[in-house]
């Protein structure tokens, strides 16, 4: 189909209400990512391999290595698998849950789909809101129904006012991004490489977007939360070329963590939880990994190692010999996205009394608001209002005590739902920047960071290999993490 095929305004408004961007881009971009990264067979004798980290990257690496006949042990600091794929069930009412990290899958996630289908996990389509959405922007609160024309509170051209958020994305991004965005292996070649030189904000303005239009996109699109600190290349390849080329989007019924849980259950004899890595030493005889387990140091030996630990945590691990200067620089300077989510459990989805969807986009401290409802009894059971905050504000929130964050978010939430206090039951906060095994959300390259650091982040050093979403051009995606693990496993298989 033509990349410039248009959808109805009603469809646009429904799609922008998803909170994950433009669902309709599946109509514009052919999904040419299906081939993904294939696995390879072992070319020599089996080896003893240590995989550091049981997130999706570590699990996929272990899976491939086990399939190739290697002896594999996964060392995981937490008491669970999944890393930043984490579904929150406690302390909420029975049957109620919300995602702490990775929010949704795309139909373009070939590696994820391979596991999801093999395990028989049930998909839940990401429902498009039919009811009105609340916007609180530039001091003005608006309730917008699908198909309704509104006056957006920013200085924009007459055309941009008529287009609205999704129409602006369509005009300045969808219709202008190079077709190579669906070919991630070409990230280091023109025209994609040039896109890494500019921020998303600069790119939009270069296409003719006004300052007000950029602000509107910033406050209504998750991928544009930090437009001046986001690589145009990352937006093109990861957000549009990968994620949005694979509509329809979906979650896993029961929680997205069911994928890593199922992978881990089938590797259970090969995963050691509560093993926090402190040092990695490459020797002539192999690799020696030191961990702390229940306060006691322990050593593991292997022929080779795959490190899938988040990039900020990686800075705290001692390597012998010291990693190359280029590798250290890449690890130290690759940005990550600060992310703080605050969950307010309420006695029921009271916003439905006013015929609202529960979804809100704001430039307030509480960021974007998403509702989570018990699907078994959606009208009367307890529900959640989830405040999703990124960037500097998220970092500042994360430094506060939980009760103070909940109180502040509740105070801000009253600007959206004035009677939230009457329904509030309990709150919970997840600040990824204070999680000792993450120290932030996913990698979030700024202008120039992909071309400066990605190759060095991927490159093995001696017998030490590296994976994780931060080593993939498909940054901040579950698919990027899975593919990175396969890539690292292939490096070992090809040299075995």
CSV table of C-alpha atoms in Angstrom, one decimal, residues 113-462:
chain,number,residue,atom,x,y,z
A,113,UNK,CA,6.3,-13.7,18.3
A,114,UNK,CA,8.3,-16.9,17.8
A,115,UNK,CA,8.4,-17.5,21.5
A,116,UNK,CA,4.8,-16.2,22.2
A,117,UNK,CA,3.4,-18.6,19.6
A,118,UNK,CA,5.6,-21.5,20.6
A,119,UNK,CA,4.5,-21.1,24.3
A,120,UNK,CA,0.9,-20.6,23.4
A,121,UNK,CA,0.7,-17.3,25.3
A,122,UNK,CA,-2.6,-15.4,24.7
A,123,UNK,CA,-2.5,-12.0,23.1
A,124,UNK,CA,-4.8,-9.2,24.0
A,125,UNK,CA,-5.3,-6.5,21.3
A,126,UNK,CA,-4.4,-3.0,22.5
A,127,UNK,CA,-7.9,-1.6,22.6
A,128,UNK,CA,-8.5,1.8,20.9
A,129,UNK,CA,-10.4,4.2,23.2
A,130,UNK,CA,-13.9,4.9,21.8
A,131,UNK,CA,-14.7,7.3,24.6
A,132,UNK,CA,-13.4,10.9,25.0
A,133,UNK,CA,-9.8,11.6,26.1
A,134,UNK,CA,-8.8,14.4,28.5
A,135,UNK,CA,-6.0,16.8,27.5
A,136,UNK,CA,-4.4,19.2,30.0
A,137,UNK,CA,-2.0,21.3,28.0
A,138,UNK,CA,-0.5,24.8,28.5
A,139,UNK,CA,-2.9,25.4,31.4
A,140,UNK,CA,-6.0,24.4,29.5
A,141,UNK,CA,-8.1,21.3,30.1
A,142,UNK,CA,-10.0,19.8,27.2
A,143,UNK,CA,-12.2,16.7,26.8
A,144,UNK,CA,-11.9,15.5,23.2
A,145,UNK,CA,-14.2,12.9,21.5
A,146,UNK,CA,-13.2,11.0,18.4
A,147,UNK,CA,-13.6,13.1,15.3
A,148,UNK,CA,-14.0,16.3,17.3
A,149,UNK,CA,-12.2,19.4,16.0
A,150,UNK,CA,-10.6,21.4,18.8
A,151,UNK,CA,-8.5,24.5,19.2
A,152,UNK,CA,-5.1,23.2,20.5
A,153,UNK,CA,-3.6,25.6,23.1
A,154,UNK,CA,-0.3,26.3,21.1
A,155,UNK,CA,0.7,28.8,18.5
A,156,UNK,CA,0.5,26.7,15.3
A,157,UNK,CA,-0.4,27.3,11.7
A,158,UNK,CA,-4.0,27.1,10.7
A,159,UNK,CA,-3.2,23.8,8.9
A,160,UNK,CA,-1.5,22.3,12.0
A,161,UNK,CA,-4.5,23.3,14.1
A,162,UNK,CA,-6.7,21.3,11.7
A,163,UNK,CA,-4.4,18.4,11.5
A,164,UNK,CA,-4.1,17.9,15.3
A,165,UNK,CA,-1.4,15.6,16.9
A,166,UNK,CA,-1.7,12.6,14.7
A,167,UNK,CA,-2.1,14.6,11.5
A,168,UNK,CA,1.1,16.5,12.4
A,169,UNK,CA,2.9,13.2,12.9
A,170,UNK,CA,1.6,12.0,9.6
A,171,UNK,CA,2.6,15.2,7.7
A,172,UNK,CA,6.1,15.7,9.2
A,173,UNK,CA,7.2,12.2,10.0
A,174,UNK,CA,5.2,9.4,8.3
A,175,UNK,CA,5.3,11.1,4.9
A,176,UNK,CA,8.9,12.1,5.1
A,177,UNK,CA,10.9,9.3,6.8
A,178,UNK,CA,13.2,7.4,4.4
A,179,UNK,CA,12.0,3.9,3.4
A,180,UNK,CA,15.3,2.5,4.7
A,181,UNK,CA,13.9,2.9,8.2
A,182,UNK,CA,12.5,-0.6,7.9
A,183,UNK,CA,16.0,-1.9,7.3
A,184,UNK,CA,17.8,-1.6,10.7
A,185,UNK,CA,21.0,-3.2,9.4
A,186,UNK,CA,21.5,0.0,7.2
A,187,UNK,CA,21.6,2.3,10.2
A,188,UNK,CA,25.3,3.2,9.5
A,189,UNK,CA,24.6,4.1,5.9
A,190,UNK,CA,22.9,7.1,4.2
A,191,UNK,CA,20.2,8.3,4.5
A,192,UNK,CA,19.7,6.8,8.0
A,193,UNK,CA,23.1,7.8,9.3
A,194,UNK,CA,22.5,11.4,8.6
A,195,UNK,CA,19.3,11.3,10.7
A,196,UNK,CA,21.5,10.6,13.8
A,197,UNK,CA,23.0,14.0,13.5
A,198,UNK,CA,19.7,15.7,14.3
A,199,UNK,CA,17.2,15.5,17.2
A,200,UNK,CA,13.6,14.5,16.6
A,201,UNK,CA,12.7,18.1,17.4
A,202,UNK,CA,15.1,19.4,14.8
A,203,UNK,CA,13.9,16.9,12.2
A,204,UNK,CA,10.3,18.0,12.7
A,205,UNK,CA,11.2,21.7,12.3
A,206,UNK,CA,13.3,20.9,9.3
A,207,UNK,CA,10.2,19.4,7.7
A,208,UNK,CA,8.3,22.7,8.4
A,209,UNK,CA,6.7,22.0,11.8
A,210,UNK,CA,6.2,25.0,14.0
A,211,UNK,CA,7.5,25.3,17.6
A,212,UNK,CA,3.9,24.8,18.8
A,213,UNK,CA,3.4,21.7,16.7
A,214,UNK,CA,6.6,20.2,18.2
A,215,UNK,CA,5.2,20.9,21.7
A,216,UNK,CA,1.9,19.3,20.9
A,217,UNK,CA,3.6,16.2,19.6
A,218,UNK,CA,5.9,16.2,22.7
A,219,UNK,CA,3.0,16.1,25.1
A,220,UNK,CA,0.8,13.6,23.2
A,221,UNK,CA,3.3,11.0,21.8
A,222,UNK,CA,5.4,8.7,24.0
A,223,UNK,CA,8.3,8.6,21.5
A,224,UNK,CA,8.5,12.4,21.5
A,225,UNK,CA,8.6,12.9,25.2
A,226,UNK,CA,12.1,14.5,24.9
A,227,UNK,CA,12.2,15.7,21.2
A,228,UNK,CA,15.4,17.7,21.6
A,229,UNK,CA,17.3,14.8,23.3
A,230,UNK,CA,16.1,12.0,21.0
A,231,UNK,CA,18.1,10.8,18.0
A,232,UNK,CA,16.2,11.2,14.7
A,233,UNK,CA,17.7,7.9,13.7
A,234,UNK,CA,16.4,6.1,16.8
A,235,UNK,CA,12.9,7.5,16.2
A,236,UNK,CA,13.0,6.4,12.5
A,237,UNK,CA,14.3,2.9,13.0
A,238,UNK,CA,13.0,1.8,16.4
A,239,UNK,CA,9.8,3.7,16.8
A,240,UNK,CA,8.5,3.8,13.2
A,241,UNK,CA,10.5,1.3,11.2
A,242,UNK,CA,10.1,-1.4,13.8
A,243,UNK,CA,7.3,-0.9,16.3
A,244,UNK,CA,4.8,1.0,14.2
A,245,UNK,CA,5.2,-1.1,11.1
A,246,UNK,CA,3.7,-4.0,12.9
A,247,UNK,CA,0.1,-3.0,13.8
A,248,UNK,CA,-2.0,-4.3,15.4
A,249,UNK,CA,-0.2,-4.0,18.7
A,250,UNK,CA,-0.9,-6.2,21.7
A,251,UNK,CA,-0.1,-7.2,25.2
A,252,UNK,CA,-0.1,-10.6,26.8
A,253,UNK,CA,-3.2,-11.6,28.7
A,254,UNK,CA,-2.2,-11.8,32.4
A,255,UNK,CA,0.9,-9.6,32.0
A,256,UNK,CA,3.8,-9.1,29.6
A,257,UNK,CA,6.2,-10.8,32.1
A,258,UNK,CA,4.6,-14.1,31.1
A,259,UNK,CA,7.0,-14.2,28.2
A,260,UNK,CA,10.3,-14.0,30.2
A,261,UNK,CA,8.7,-16.2,32.9
A,262,UNK,CA,8.0,-18.9,30.4
A,263,UNK,CA,11.4,-18.7,28.9
A,264,UNK,CA,13.0,-18.8,32.3
A,265,UNK,CA,10.9,-21.8,33.4
A,266,UNK,CA,12.3,-23.8,30.5
A,267,UNK,CA,15.8,-22.7,31.5
A,268,UNK,CA,15.2,-23.1,35.2
A,269,UNK,CA,18.0,-25.5,35.9
A,270,UNK,CA,20.4,-23.1,34.3
A,271,UNK,CA,19.5,-19.8,36.1
A,272,UNK,CA,20.9,-18.8,39.4
A,273,UNK,CA,18.9,-15.9,41.0
A,274,UNK,CA,20.3,-13.6,43.6
A,275,UNK,CA,23.7,-13.5,41.9
A,276,UNK,CA,24.8,-9.9,41.6
A,277,UNK,CA,27.9,-9.6,39.4
A,278,UNK,CA,30.7,-7.5,40.7
A,279,UNK,CA,33.7,-8.4,38.5
A,280,UNK,CA,34.6,-10.1,35.2
A,281,UNK,CA,38.1,-11.2,34.6
A,282,UNK,CA,39.4,-12.5,31.2
A,283,UNK,CA,42.3,-14.9,31.7
A,284,UNK,CA,44.3,-17.2,29.5
A,285,UNK,CA,42.3,-20.2,30.8
A,286,UNK,CA,38.9,-18.6,30.4
A,287,UNK,CA,36.7,-16.0,32.1
A,288,UNK,CA,36.2,-15.7,35.9
A,289,UNK,CA,33.1,-14.0,37.1
A,290,UNK,CA,32.7,-12.8,40.7
A,291,UNK,CA,29.2,-12.4,42.3
A,292,UNK,CA,27.8,-11.4,45.6
A,293,UNK,CA,25.1,-13.9,46.8
A,294,UNK,CA,23.4,-13.3,50.2
A,295,UNK,CA,26.4,-11.1,51.2
A,296,UNK,CA,29.0,-13.7,50.2
A,297,UNK,CA,31.4,-13.5,47.3
A,298,UNK,CA,31.3,-16.4,44.9
A,299,UNK,CA,33.3,-17.2,41.7
A,300,UNK,CA,32.2,-18.8,38.5
A,301,UNK,CA,34.4,-20.0,35.6
A,302,UNK,CA,33.5,-20.3,31.9
A,303,UNK,CA,35.1,-20.4,28.5
A,304,UNK,CA,33.2,-17.2,27.4
A,305,UNK,CA,30.7,-14.8,28.9
A,306,UNK,CA,27.8,-12.8,27.5
A,307,UNK,CA,27.1,-9.6,29.5
A,308,UNK,CA,23.5,-8.3,29.2
A,309,UNK,CA,23.5,-6.1,32.2
A,310,UNK,CA,21.8,-2.6,31.7
A,311,UNK,CA,24.3,0.0,30.6
A,312,UNK,CA,24.3,2.1,33.8
A,313,UNK,CA,24.8,-0.9,36.0
A,314,UNK,CA,27.6,-2.0,33.8
A,315,UNK,CA,29.6,1.0,34.9
A,316,UNK,CA,29.8,-0.4,38.4
A,317,UNK,CA,31.3,-3.8,37.3
A,318,UNK,CA,35.1,-4.2,37.5
A,319,UNK,CA,36.6,-5.7,34.3
A,320,UNK,CA,40.1,-7.2,34.1
A,321,UNK,CA,41.8,-6.3,31.9
A,322,UNK,CA,40.1,-3.0,31.7
A,323,UNK,CA,37.7,-2.6,28.8
A,324,UNK,CA,39.0,-0.6,25.9
A,325,UNK,CA,38.7,3.2,26.1
A,326,UNK,CA,36.1,3.3,23.3
A,327,UNK,CA,34.0,0.7,25.1
A,328,UNK,CA,34.2,2.5,28.4
A,329,UNK,CA,33.3,5.8,26.8
A,330,UNK,CA,30.3,4.2,25.1
A,331,UNK,CA,29.1,2.7,28.4
A,332,UNK,CA,29.6,5.9,30.3
A,333,UNK,CA,28.0,8.2,27.8
A,334,UNK,CA,25.0,6.3,26.3
A,335,UNK,CA,22.0,8.1,27.8
A,336,UNK,CA,19.1,6.2,29.4
A,337,UNK,CA,15.5,7.3,29.8
A,338,UNK,CA,14.5,8.3,33.3
A,339,UNK,CA,11.1,6.7,33.9
A,340,UNK,CA,8.8,6.9,37.0
A,341,UNK,CA,5.4,5.4,37.1
A,342,UNK,CA,2.9,6.1,39.9
A,343,UNK,CA,-0.1,3.9,40.3
A,344,UNK,CA,-3.3,5.1,42.1
A,345,UNK,CA,-5.7,2.3,42.9
A,346,UNK,CA,-9.3,3.5,43.0
A,347,UNK,CA,-12.4,1.7,44.2
A,348,UNK,CA,-13.9,1.5,40.6
A,349,UNK,CA,-13.4,3.2,37.2
A,350,UNK,CA,-15.3,6.2,38.3
A,351,UNK,CA,-14.4,8.2,35.1
A,352,UNK,CA,-16.8,6.0,33.2
A,353,UNK,CA,-19.7,7.8,35.0
A,354,UNK,CA,-18.9,10.8,32.8
A,355,UNK,CA,-18.4,8.7,29.7
A,356,UNK,CA,-14.6,9.1,29.7
A,357,UNK,CA,-12.0,6.6,28.5
A,358,UNK,CA,-9.7,7.3,31.5
A,359,UNK,CA,-6.8,8.2,29.2
A,360,UNK,CA,-5.2,11.6,29.6
A,361,UNK,CA,-2.3,13.5,28.0
A,362,UNK,CA,-0.9,16.3,30.0
A,363,UNK,CA,2.1,18.6,30.4
A,364,UNK,CA,1.6,18.4,34.2
A,365,UNK,CA,4.0,16.7,36.6
A,366,UNK,CA,1.9,13.5,36.2
A,367,UNK,CA,2.7,13.2,32.5
A,368,UNK,CA,0.5,10.7,30.7
A,369,UNK,CA,-2.3,8.9,32.5
A,370,UNK,CA,-3.5,5.4,31.5
A,371,UNK,CA,-6.3,3.4,33.1
A,372,UNK,CA,-6.1,-0.2,34.0
A,373,UNK,CA,-9.3,-2.1,34.6
A,374,UNK,CA,-10.1,-5.6,35.9
A,375,UNK,CA,-11.4,-7.2,32.7
A,376,UNK,CA,-13.4,-9.8,34.6
A,377,UNK,CA,-15.6,-7.1,36.1
A,378,UNK,CA,-14.7,-3.9,34.4
A,379,UNK,CA,-17.5,-1.7,35.7
A,380,UNK,CA,-17.4,-2.3,39.5
A,381,UNK,CA,-14.0,-3.7,40.5
A,382,UNK,CA,-11.1,-1.6,41.6
A,383,UNK,CA,-9.1,0.0,38.9
A,384,UNK,CA,-5.8,1.9,38.4
A,385,UNK,CA,-4.8,5.3,37.2
A,386,UNK,CA,-1.2,5.0,36.0
A,387,UNK,CA,0.9,8.2,35.8
A,388,UNK,CA,3.7,7.8,33.3
A,389,UNK,CA,6.5,10.3,33.6
A,390,UNK,CA,9.8,10.5,31.7
A,391,UNK,CA,12.9,12.6,31.6
A,392,UNK,CA,14.2,15.0,34.3
A,393,UNK,CA,10.8,15.2,36.0
A,394,UNK,CA,10.9,11.4,36.4
A,395,UNK,CA,14.3,11.6,38.0
A,396,UNK,CA,13.3,14.2,40.4
A,397,UNK,CA,10.2,12.3,41.4
A,398,UNK,CA,12.3,9.2,41.9
A,399,UNK,CA,14.4,10.9,44.5
A,400,UNK,CA,11.3,11.5,46.8
A,401,UNK,CA,9.9,9.1,49.3
A,402,UNK,CA,7.1,7.0,47.9
A,403,UNK,CA,4.4,8.6,50.1
A,404,UNK,CA,5.4,12.1,48.9
A,405,UNK,CA,5.3,11.0,45.2
A,406,UNK,CA,1.9,9.5,45.6
A,407,UNK,CA,0.6,12.7,47.4
A,408,UNK,CA,2.0,14.9,44.7
A,409,UNK,CA,0.7,12.8,41.8
A,410,UNK,CA,-2.7,12.6,43.5
A,411,UNK,CA,-2.7,16.4,43.8
A,412,UNK,CA,-1.9,16.8,40.1
A,413,UNK,CA,-4.5,14.1,39.2
A,414,UNK,CA,-7.2,16.2,40.8
A,415,UNK,CA,-6.7,18.6,37.9
A,416,UNK,CA,-7.8,15.8,35.6
A,417,UNK,CA,-10.2,14.0,37.9
A,418,UNK,CA,-11.3,16.4,40.7
A,419,UNK,CA,-13.0,13.7,42.8
A,420,UNK,CA,-10.1,11.2,42.7
A,421,UNK,CA,-9.7,11.5,46.5
A,422,UNK,CA,-13.1,10.1,47.1
A,423,UNK,CA,-12.2,6.9,45.2
A,424,UNK,CA,-8.5,6.5,46.1
A,425,UNK,CA,-7.5,3.3,48.0
A,426,UNK,CA,-3.7,2.9,47.8
A,427,UNK,CA,-0.7,3.9,45.7
A,428,UNK,CA,2.5,2.4,44.4
A,429,UNK,CA,5.6,4.0,42.8
A,430,UNK,CA,8.2,2.5,40.4
A,431,UNK,CA,11.1,4.8,39.8
A,432,UNK,CA,13.5,2.9,37.5
A,433,UNK,CA,16.3,5.3,38.2
A,434,UNK,CA,16.5,4.1,41.8
A,435,UNK,CA,16.3,0.4,40.9
A,436,UNK,CA,19.8,-0.9,41.7
A,437,UNK,CA,19.7,-3.5,38.9
A,438,UNK,CA,18.6,-1.0,36.3
A,439,UNK,CA,19.5,2.6,37.4
A,440,UNK,CA,17.2,3.9,34.7
A,441,UNK,CA,14.9,2.9,32.0
A,442,UNK,CA,15.9,1.8,28.5
A,443,UNK,CA,18.7,3.4,26.5
A,444,UNK,CA,17.7,6.6,24.8
A,445,UNK,CA,20.3,7.9,22.4
A,446,UNK,CA,20.5,11.6,21.7
A,447,UNK,CA,21.7,13.2,18.4
A,448,UNK,CA,25.0,11.6,17.4
A,449,UNK,CA,24.9,8.8,20.0
A,450,UNK,CA,24.0,5.9,17.8
A,451,UNK,CA,26.8,6.6,15.3
A,452,UNK,CA,29.3,7.4,18.1
A,453,UNK,CA,28.6,4.4,20.4
A,454,UNK,CA,26.6,1.5,19.0
A,455,UNK,CA,29.4,-0.3,17.3
A,456,UNK,CA,31.6,-0.1,20.4
A,457,UNK,CA,28.7,-1.3,22.6
A,458,UNK,CA,28.3,-4.3,20.4
A,459,UNK,CA,31.9,-5.3,19.9
A,460,UNK,CA,33.3,-8.3,21.9
A,461,UNK,CA,36.4,-7.8,24.0
A,462,UNK,CA,38.4,-11.0,24.2
